[in-house]
Short mmCIF file of C-alpha atoms in Angstrom, two decimals:
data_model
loop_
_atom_site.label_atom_id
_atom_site.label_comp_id
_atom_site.label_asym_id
_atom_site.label_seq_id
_atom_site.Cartn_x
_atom_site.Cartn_y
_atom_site.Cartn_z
CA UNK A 545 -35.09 -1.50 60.78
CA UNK A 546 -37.35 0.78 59.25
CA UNK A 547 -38.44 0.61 55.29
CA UNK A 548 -37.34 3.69 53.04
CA UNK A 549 -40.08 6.42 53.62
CA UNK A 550 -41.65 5.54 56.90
CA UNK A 551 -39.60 7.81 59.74
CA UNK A 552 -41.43 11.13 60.69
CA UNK A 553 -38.28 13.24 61.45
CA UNK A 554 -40.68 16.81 62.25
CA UNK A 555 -40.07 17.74 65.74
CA UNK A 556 -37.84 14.72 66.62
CA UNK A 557 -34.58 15.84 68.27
CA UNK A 558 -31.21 14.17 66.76
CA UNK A 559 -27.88 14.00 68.25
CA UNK A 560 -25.21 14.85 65.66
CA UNK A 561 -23.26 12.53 64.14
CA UNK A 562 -19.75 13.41 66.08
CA UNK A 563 -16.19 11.85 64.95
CA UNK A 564 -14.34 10.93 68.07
CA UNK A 565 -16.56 11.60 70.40
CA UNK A 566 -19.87 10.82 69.39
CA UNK A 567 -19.06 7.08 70.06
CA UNK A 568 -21.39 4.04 70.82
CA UNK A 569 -21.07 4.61 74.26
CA UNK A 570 -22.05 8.33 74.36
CA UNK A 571 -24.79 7.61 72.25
CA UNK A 572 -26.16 5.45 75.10
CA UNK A 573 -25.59 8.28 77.24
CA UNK A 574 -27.55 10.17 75.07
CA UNK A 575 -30.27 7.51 74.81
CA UNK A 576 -30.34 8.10 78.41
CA UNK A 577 -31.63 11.67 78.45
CA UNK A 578 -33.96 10.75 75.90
CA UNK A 579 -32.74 11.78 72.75
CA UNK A 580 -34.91 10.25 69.59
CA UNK A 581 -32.09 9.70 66.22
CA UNK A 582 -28.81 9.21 66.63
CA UNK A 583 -26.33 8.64 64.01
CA UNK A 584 -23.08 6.75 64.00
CA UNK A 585 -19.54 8.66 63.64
CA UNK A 586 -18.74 9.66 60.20
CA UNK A 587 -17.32 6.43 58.06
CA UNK A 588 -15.09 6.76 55.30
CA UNK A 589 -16.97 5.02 52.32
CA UNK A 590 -13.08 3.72 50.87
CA UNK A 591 -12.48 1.89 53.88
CA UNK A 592 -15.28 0.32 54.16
CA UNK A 593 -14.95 -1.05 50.68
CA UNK A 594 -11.36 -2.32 51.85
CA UNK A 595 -12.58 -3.78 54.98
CA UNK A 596 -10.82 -1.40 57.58
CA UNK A 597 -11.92 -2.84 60.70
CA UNK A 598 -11.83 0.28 62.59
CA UNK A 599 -14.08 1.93 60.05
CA UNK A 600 -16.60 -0.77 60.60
CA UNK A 601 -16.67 -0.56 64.30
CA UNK A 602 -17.65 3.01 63.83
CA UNK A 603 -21.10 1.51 61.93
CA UNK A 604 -22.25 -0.91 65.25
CA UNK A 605 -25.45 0.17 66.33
CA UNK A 606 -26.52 -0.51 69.84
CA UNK A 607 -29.95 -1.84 70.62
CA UNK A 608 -31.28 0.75 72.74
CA UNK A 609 -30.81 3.48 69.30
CA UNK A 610 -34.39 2.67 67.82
CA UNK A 611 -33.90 5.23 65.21
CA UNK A 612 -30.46 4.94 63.99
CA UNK A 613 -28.62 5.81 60.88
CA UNK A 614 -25.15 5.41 59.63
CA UNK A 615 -22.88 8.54 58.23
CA UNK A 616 -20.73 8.17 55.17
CA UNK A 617 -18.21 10.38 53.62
CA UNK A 618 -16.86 10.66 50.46
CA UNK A 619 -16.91 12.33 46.92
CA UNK A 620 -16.94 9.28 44.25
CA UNK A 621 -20.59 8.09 43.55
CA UNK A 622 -19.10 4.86 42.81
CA UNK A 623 -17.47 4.37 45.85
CA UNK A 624 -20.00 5.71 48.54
CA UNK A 625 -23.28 3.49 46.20
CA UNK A 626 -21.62 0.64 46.92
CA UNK A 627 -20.48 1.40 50.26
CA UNK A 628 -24.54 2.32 50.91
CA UNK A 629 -25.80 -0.46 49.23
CA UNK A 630 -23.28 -2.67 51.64
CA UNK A 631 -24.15 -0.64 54.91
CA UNK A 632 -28.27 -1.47 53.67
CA UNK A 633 -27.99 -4.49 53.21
CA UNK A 634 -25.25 -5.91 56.41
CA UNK A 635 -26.18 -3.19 58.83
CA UNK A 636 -29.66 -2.64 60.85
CA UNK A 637 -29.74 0.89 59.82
CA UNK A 638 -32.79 3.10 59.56
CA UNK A 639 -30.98 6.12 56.94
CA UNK A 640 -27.70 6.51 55.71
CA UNK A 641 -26.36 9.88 55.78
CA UNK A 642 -24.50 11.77 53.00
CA UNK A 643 -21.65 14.17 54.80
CA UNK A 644 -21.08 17.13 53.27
CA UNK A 645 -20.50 19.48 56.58
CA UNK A 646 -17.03 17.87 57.67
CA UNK A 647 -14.41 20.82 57.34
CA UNK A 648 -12.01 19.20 58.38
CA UNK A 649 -9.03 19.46 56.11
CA UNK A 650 -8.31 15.49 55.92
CA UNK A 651 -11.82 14.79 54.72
CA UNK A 652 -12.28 18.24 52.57
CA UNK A 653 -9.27 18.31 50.79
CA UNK A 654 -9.48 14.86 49.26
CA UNK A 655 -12.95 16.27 47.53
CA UNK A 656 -15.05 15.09 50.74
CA UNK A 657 -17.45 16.45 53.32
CA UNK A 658 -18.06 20.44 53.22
CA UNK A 659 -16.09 20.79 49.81
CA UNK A 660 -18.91 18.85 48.06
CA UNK A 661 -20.71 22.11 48.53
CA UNK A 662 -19.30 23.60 45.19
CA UNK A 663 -20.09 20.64 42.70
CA UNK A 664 -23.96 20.39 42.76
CA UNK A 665 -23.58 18.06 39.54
CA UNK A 666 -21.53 15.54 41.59
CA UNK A 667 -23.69 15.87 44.71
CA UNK A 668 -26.50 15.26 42.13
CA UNK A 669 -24.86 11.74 41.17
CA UNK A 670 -24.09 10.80 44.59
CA UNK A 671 -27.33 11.29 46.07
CA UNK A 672 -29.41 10.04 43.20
CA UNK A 673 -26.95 6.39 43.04
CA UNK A 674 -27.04 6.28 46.93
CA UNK A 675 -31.08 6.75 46.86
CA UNK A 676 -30.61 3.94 44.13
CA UNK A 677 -29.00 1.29 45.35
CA UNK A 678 -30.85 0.98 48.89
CA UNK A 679 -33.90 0.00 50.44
CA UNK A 680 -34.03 2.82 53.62
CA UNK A 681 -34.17 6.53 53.75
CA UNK A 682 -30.76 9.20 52.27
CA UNK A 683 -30.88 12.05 54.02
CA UNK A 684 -27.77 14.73 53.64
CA UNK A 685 -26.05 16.95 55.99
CA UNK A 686 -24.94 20.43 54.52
CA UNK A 687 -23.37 23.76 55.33
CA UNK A 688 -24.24 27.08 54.35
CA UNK A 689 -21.48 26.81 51.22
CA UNK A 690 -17.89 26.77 51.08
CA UNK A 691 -16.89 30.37 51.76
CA UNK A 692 -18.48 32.63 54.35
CA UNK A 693 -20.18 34.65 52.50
CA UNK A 694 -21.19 32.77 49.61
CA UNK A 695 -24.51 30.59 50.70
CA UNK A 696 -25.28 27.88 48.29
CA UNK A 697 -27.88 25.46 50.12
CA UNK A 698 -31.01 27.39 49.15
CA UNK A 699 -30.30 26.41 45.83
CA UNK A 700 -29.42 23.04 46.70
CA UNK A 701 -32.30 22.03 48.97
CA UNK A 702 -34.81 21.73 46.40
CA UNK A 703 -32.90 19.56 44.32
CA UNK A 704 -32.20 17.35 47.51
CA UNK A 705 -36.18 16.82 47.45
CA UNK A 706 -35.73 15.79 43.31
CA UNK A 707 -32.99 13.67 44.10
CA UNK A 708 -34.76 11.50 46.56
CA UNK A 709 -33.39 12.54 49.97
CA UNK A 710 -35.21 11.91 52.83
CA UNK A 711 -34.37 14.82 55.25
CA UNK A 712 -31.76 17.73 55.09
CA UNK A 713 -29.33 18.72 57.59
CA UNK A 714 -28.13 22.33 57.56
CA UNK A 715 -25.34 23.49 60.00
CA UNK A 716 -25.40 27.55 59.44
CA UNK A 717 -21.88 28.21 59.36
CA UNK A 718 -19.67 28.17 55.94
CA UNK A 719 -16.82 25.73 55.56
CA UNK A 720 -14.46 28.94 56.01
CA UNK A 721 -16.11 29.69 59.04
CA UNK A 722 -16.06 26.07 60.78
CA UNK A 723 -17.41 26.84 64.44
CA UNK A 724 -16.70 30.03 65.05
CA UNK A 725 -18.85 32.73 64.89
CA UNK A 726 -22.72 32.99 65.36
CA UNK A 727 -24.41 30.15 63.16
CA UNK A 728 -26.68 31.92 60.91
CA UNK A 729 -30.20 30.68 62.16
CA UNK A 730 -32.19 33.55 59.99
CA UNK A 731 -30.36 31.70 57.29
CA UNK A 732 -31.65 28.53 57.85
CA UNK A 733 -35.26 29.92 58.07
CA UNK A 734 -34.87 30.79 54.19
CA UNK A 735 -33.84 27.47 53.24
CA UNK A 736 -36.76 26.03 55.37
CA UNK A 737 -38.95 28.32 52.71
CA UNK A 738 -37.14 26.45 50.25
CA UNK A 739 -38.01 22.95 51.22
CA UNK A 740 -41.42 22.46 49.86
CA UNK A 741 -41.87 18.36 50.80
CA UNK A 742 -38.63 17.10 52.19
CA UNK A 743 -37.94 18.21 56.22
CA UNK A 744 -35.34 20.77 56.94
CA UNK A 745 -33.49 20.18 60.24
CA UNK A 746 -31.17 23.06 61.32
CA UNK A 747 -27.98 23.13 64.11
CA UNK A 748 -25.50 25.28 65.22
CA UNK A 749 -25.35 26.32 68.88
CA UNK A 750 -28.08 24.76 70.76
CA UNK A 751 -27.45 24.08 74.01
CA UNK A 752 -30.61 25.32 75.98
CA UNK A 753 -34.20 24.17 75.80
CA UNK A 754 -35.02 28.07 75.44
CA UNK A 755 -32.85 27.75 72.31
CA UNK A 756 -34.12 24.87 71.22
CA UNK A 757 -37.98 25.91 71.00
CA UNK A 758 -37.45 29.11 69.71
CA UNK A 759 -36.23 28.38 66.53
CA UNK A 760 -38.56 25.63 66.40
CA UNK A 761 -41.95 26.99 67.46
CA UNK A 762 -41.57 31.15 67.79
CA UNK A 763 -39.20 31.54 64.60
CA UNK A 764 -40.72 28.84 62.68
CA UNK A 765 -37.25 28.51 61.29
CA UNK A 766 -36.72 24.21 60.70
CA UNK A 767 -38.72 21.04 60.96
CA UNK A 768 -36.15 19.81 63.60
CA UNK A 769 -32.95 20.99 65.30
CA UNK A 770 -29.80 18.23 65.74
CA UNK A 771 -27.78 19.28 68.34
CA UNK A 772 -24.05 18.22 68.18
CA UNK A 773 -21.47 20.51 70.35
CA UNK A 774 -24.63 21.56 72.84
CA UNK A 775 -25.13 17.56 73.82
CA UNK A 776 -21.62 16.97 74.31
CA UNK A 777 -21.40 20.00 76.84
CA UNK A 778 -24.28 18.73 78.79
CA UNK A 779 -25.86 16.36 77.09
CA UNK A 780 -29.23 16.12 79.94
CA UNK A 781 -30.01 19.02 77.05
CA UNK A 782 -32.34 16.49 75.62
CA UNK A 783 -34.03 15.90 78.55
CA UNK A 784 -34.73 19.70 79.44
CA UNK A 785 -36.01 20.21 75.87
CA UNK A 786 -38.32 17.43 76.47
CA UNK A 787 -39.66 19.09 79.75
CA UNK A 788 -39.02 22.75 79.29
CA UNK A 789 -37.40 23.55 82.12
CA UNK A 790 -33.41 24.11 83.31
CA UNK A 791 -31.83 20.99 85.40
CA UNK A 792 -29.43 22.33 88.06
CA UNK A 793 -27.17 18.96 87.97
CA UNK A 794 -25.40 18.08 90.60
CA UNK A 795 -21.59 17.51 90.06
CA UNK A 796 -22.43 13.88 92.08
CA UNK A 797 -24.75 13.37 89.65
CA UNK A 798 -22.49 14.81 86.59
CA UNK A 799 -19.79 11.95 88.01
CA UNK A 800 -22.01 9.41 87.99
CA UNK A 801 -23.22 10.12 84.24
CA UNK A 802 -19.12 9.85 83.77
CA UNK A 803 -19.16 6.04 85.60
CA UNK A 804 -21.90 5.09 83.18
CA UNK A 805 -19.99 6.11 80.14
CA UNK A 806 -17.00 4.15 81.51
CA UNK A 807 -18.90 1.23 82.44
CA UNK A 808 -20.77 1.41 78.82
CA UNK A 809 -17.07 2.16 77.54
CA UNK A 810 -15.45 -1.23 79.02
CA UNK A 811 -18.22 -2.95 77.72
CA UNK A 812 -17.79 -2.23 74.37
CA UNK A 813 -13.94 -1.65 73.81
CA UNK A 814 -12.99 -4.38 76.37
CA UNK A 815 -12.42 -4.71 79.99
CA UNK A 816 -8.41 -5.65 79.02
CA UNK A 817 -5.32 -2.66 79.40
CA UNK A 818 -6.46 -1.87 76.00
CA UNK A 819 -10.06 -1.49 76.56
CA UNK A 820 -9.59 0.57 79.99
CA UNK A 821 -6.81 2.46 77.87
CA UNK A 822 -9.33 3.52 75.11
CA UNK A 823 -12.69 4.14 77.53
CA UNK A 824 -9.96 6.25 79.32
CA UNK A 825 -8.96 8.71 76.30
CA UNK A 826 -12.36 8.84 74.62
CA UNK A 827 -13.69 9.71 78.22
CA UNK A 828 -10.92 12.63 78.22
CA UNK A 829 -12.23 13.47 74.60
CA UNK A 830 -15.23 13.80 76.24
CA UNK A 831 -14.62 16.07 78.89
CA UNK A 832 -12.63 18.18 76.82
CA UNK A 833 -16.27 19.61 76.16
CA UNK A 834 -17.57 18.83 79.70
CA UNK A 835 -15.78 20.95 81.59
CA UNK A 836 -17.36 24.14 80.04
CA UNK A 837 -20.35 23.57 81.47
CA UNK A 838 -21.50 26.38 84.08
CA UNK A 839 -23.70 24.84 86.52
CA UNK A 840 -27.27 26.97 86.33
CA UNK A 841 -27.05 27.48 89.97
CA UNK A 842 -24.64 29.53 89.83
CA UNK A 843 -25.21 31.10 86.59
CA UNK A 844 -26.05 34.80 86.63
CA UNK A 845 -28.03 34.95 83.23
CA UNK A 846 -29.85 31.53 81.47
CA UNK A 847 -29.42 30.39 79.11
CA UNK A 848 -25.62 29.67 78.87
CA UNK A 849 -24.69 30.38 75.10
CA UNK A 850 -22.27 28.34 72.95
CA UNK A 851 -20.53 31.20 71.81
CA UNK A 852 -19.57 32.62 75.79
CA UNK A 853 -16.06 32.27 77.28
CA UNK A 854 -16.88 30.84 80.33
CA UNK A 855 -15.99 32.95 83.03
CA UNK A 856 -13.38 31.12 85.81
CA UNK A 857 -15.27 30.24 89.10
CA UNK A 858 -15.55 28.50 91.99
CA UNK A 859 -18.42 25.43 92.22
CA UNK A 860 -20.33 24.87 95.05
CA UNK A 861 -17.85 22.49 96.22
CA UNK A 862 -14.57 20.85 95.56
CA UNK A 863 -15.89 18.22 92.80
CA UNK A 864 -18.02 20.73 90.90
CA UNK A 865 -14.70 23.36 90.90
CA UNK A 866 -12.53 20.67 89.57
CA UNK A 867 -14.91 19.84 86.79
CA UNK A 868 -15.02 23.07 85.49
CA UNK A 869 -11.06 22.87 84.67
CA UNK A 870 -10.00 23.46 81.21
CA UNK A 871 -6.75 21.68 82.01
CA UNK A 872 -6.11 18.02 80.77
CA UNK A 873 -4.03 16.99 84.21
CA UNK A 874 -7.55 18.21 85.82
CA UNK A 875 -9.67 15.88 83.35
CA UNK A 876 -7.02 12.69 84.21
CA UNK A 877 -7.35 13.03 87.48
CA UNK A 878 -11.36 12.54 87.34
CA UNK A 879 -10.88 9.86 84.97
CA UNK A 880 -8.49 8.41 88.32
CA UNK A 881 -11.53 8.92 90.11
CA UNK A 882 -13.72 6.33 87.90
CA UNK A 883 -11.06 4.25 86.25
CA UNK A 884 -8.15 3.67 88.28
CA UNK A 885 -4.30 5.26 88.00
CA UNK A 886 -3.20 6.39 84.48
CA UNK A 887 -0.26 3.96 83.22
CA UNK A 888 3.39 5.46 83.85
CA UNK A 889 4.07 8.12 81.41
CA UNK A 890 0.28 8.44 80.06
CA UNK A 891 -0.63 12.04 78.48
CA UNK A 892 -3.34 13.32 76.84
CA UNK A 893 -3.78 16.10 74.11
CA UNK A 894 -7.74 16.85 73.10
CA UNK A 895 -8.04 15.26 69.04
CA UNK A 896 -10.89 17.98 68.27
CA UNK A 897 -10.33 21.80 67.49
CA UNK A 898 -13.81 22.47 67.56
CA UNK A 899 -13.70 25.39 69.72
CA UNK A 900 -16.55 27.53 69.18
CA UNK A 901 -15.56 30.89 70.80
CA UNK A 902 -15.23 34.36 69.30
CA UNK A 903 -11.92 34.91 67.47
#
């Protein structure tokens, strides 16, 4: 584990912390194409006081994640400094996160995540008794604000650097706004003005190396870029930012980065009915993102954006055409493919709503 102070997040890229599907096994995936931070799913700091097994398996870190952290959510300083100073002292971690970009309504409307946004006071507390109470790095993960057009974290990011955080998140969309519409990257640029010592990391979109570098290096506009929704569509992203240059994957190849997943599943859920059961769904999970891919191939303008519908079309054969299927009876049969039949009566309904098209 590293010591409070002594990770140089500039220009490392970081692989969002991702409830549901930003499991161990992904991670690994991730690891894979060469990814440098990870961070674990979000974990609510309650249940970890209580002992919820679940919410601890969402903490394990796997050995290959040399620069790991662990995500907590929230809104009772109490609560999440003792739930820090637990996860620093039990866990190998490297940073513990502060989440205050989850909109989802479950996390938000109990005081959580995104609707921190509005009480600087209380994110003041948390921060400071969370920097407190352990002995690695607090870094924070913001939105813009609350409502859409009502931008709060240029005023917040300085006092992030007062308060003893190690690195700053932003996502540039609003609470209101949760994925859709255009993040707001010129945004983000301000805030980096902002941030006089502690490093501003910015996300929303990426999915291209193009992408990727130009708000780094032409636009100046962060220290860093995580890259959340991007990496689960084709998460080799990390390895074409690394080399600057577009991978034309092969569907083989795209099915065989699916057997490792399942084979990295089994190993950590369990090789038992259960453990198949749950490498199966959180590999459906998975592809509920996959299958928007367009291959570059056969892709008539690169980069493929976030925000594009992608068009129906044919692959350059029979596996690469069934991949691209938005429906779930599509996804279970490739999960056949890898995993065996489906139990009688299975069925399978996608968890996340994170769909980032244009309203």
């Amino acid at each position: 584990r590293t010591r409070r102070g002594h990770i140089d997040y500039r220009g490392k890229t970081y692989l969002a912390p991702l409830t549901t599907v930003g499991n161990l096994p992904f991670r690994r995936i991730c690891k894979g194409y060469g990814v440098d931070i990870t961070c674990s799913e979000m974990a609510i700091a309650g249940n970890l006081l209580q002992g919820h097994q679940s919410e601890w398996a969402l903490v394990r870190r796997h050995r290959s994640e040399d620069v790991f952290g662990v995500q907590l959510a929230g809104n009772n300083a109490s609560v999440l400094g003792r739930a820090a100073e637990l996860i620093s002292r039990e866990c190998e971690v490297d940073f513990i996160d502060l989440n205050m970009g989850c909109p989802i309504d479950m996390v938000a409307n109990n005081g959580g995540g995104s609707a921190l946004l509005s009480q600087p006071k209380k994110i003041g507390r948390i921060v400071r008794t969370m920097h407190h109470v352990t002995d690695c790095d607090v870094t924070v993960k913001i939105r813009t604000g609350v409502m859409k057009n009502d931008n709060v974290a240029h005023k917040l990011v300085p006092q992030f650097e007062a308060w003893g955080a190690a690195l700053v998140t932003l996502h540039g969309r609003s609470r209101q706004q949760r994925y859709t519409k255009l993040a707001n990257w010129g945004y983000i640029g301000e805030c980096k003005q902002a941030a006089t010592r502690v490093p501003l990391f910015g996300g929303g979109d990426v999915m291209s190396w193009e992408e990727y570098w130009d708000h780094l290096e032409a636009e100046k506009q962060c220290d860093g870029i995580m890259i959340g929704r991007g990496a689960l569509v084709k998460p080799w992203v990390f390895k074409e930012i690394e080399e600057r240059r577009v991978w034309d994957i092969s569907a083989t190849e795209r099915l065989d980065m699916m057997k490792e997943f399942a084979r990295f599943g089994l190993e950590h859920w369990g090789t038992d009915s259960q453990g198949v059961n749950a490498t199966r769904r959180y590999l459906l999970e998975w592809q509920s993102f996959l299958h928007r891919y367009i291959p570059a191939g056969i892709l008539e303008v690169l980069p493929q954006r976030m925000n594009d519908r992608p068009p129906a079309f044919v692959g350059r054969n029979d596996l690469e055409t069934l991949m691209a299927s938005s429906q779930a009876r599509d996804w279970i049969k490739i999960s056949e493919m890898i995993l065996g039949p489906t139990p009688e009566g299975f069925t399978f309904v996608p968890k996340h709503k994170s769909n980032s098209y244009e309203d």
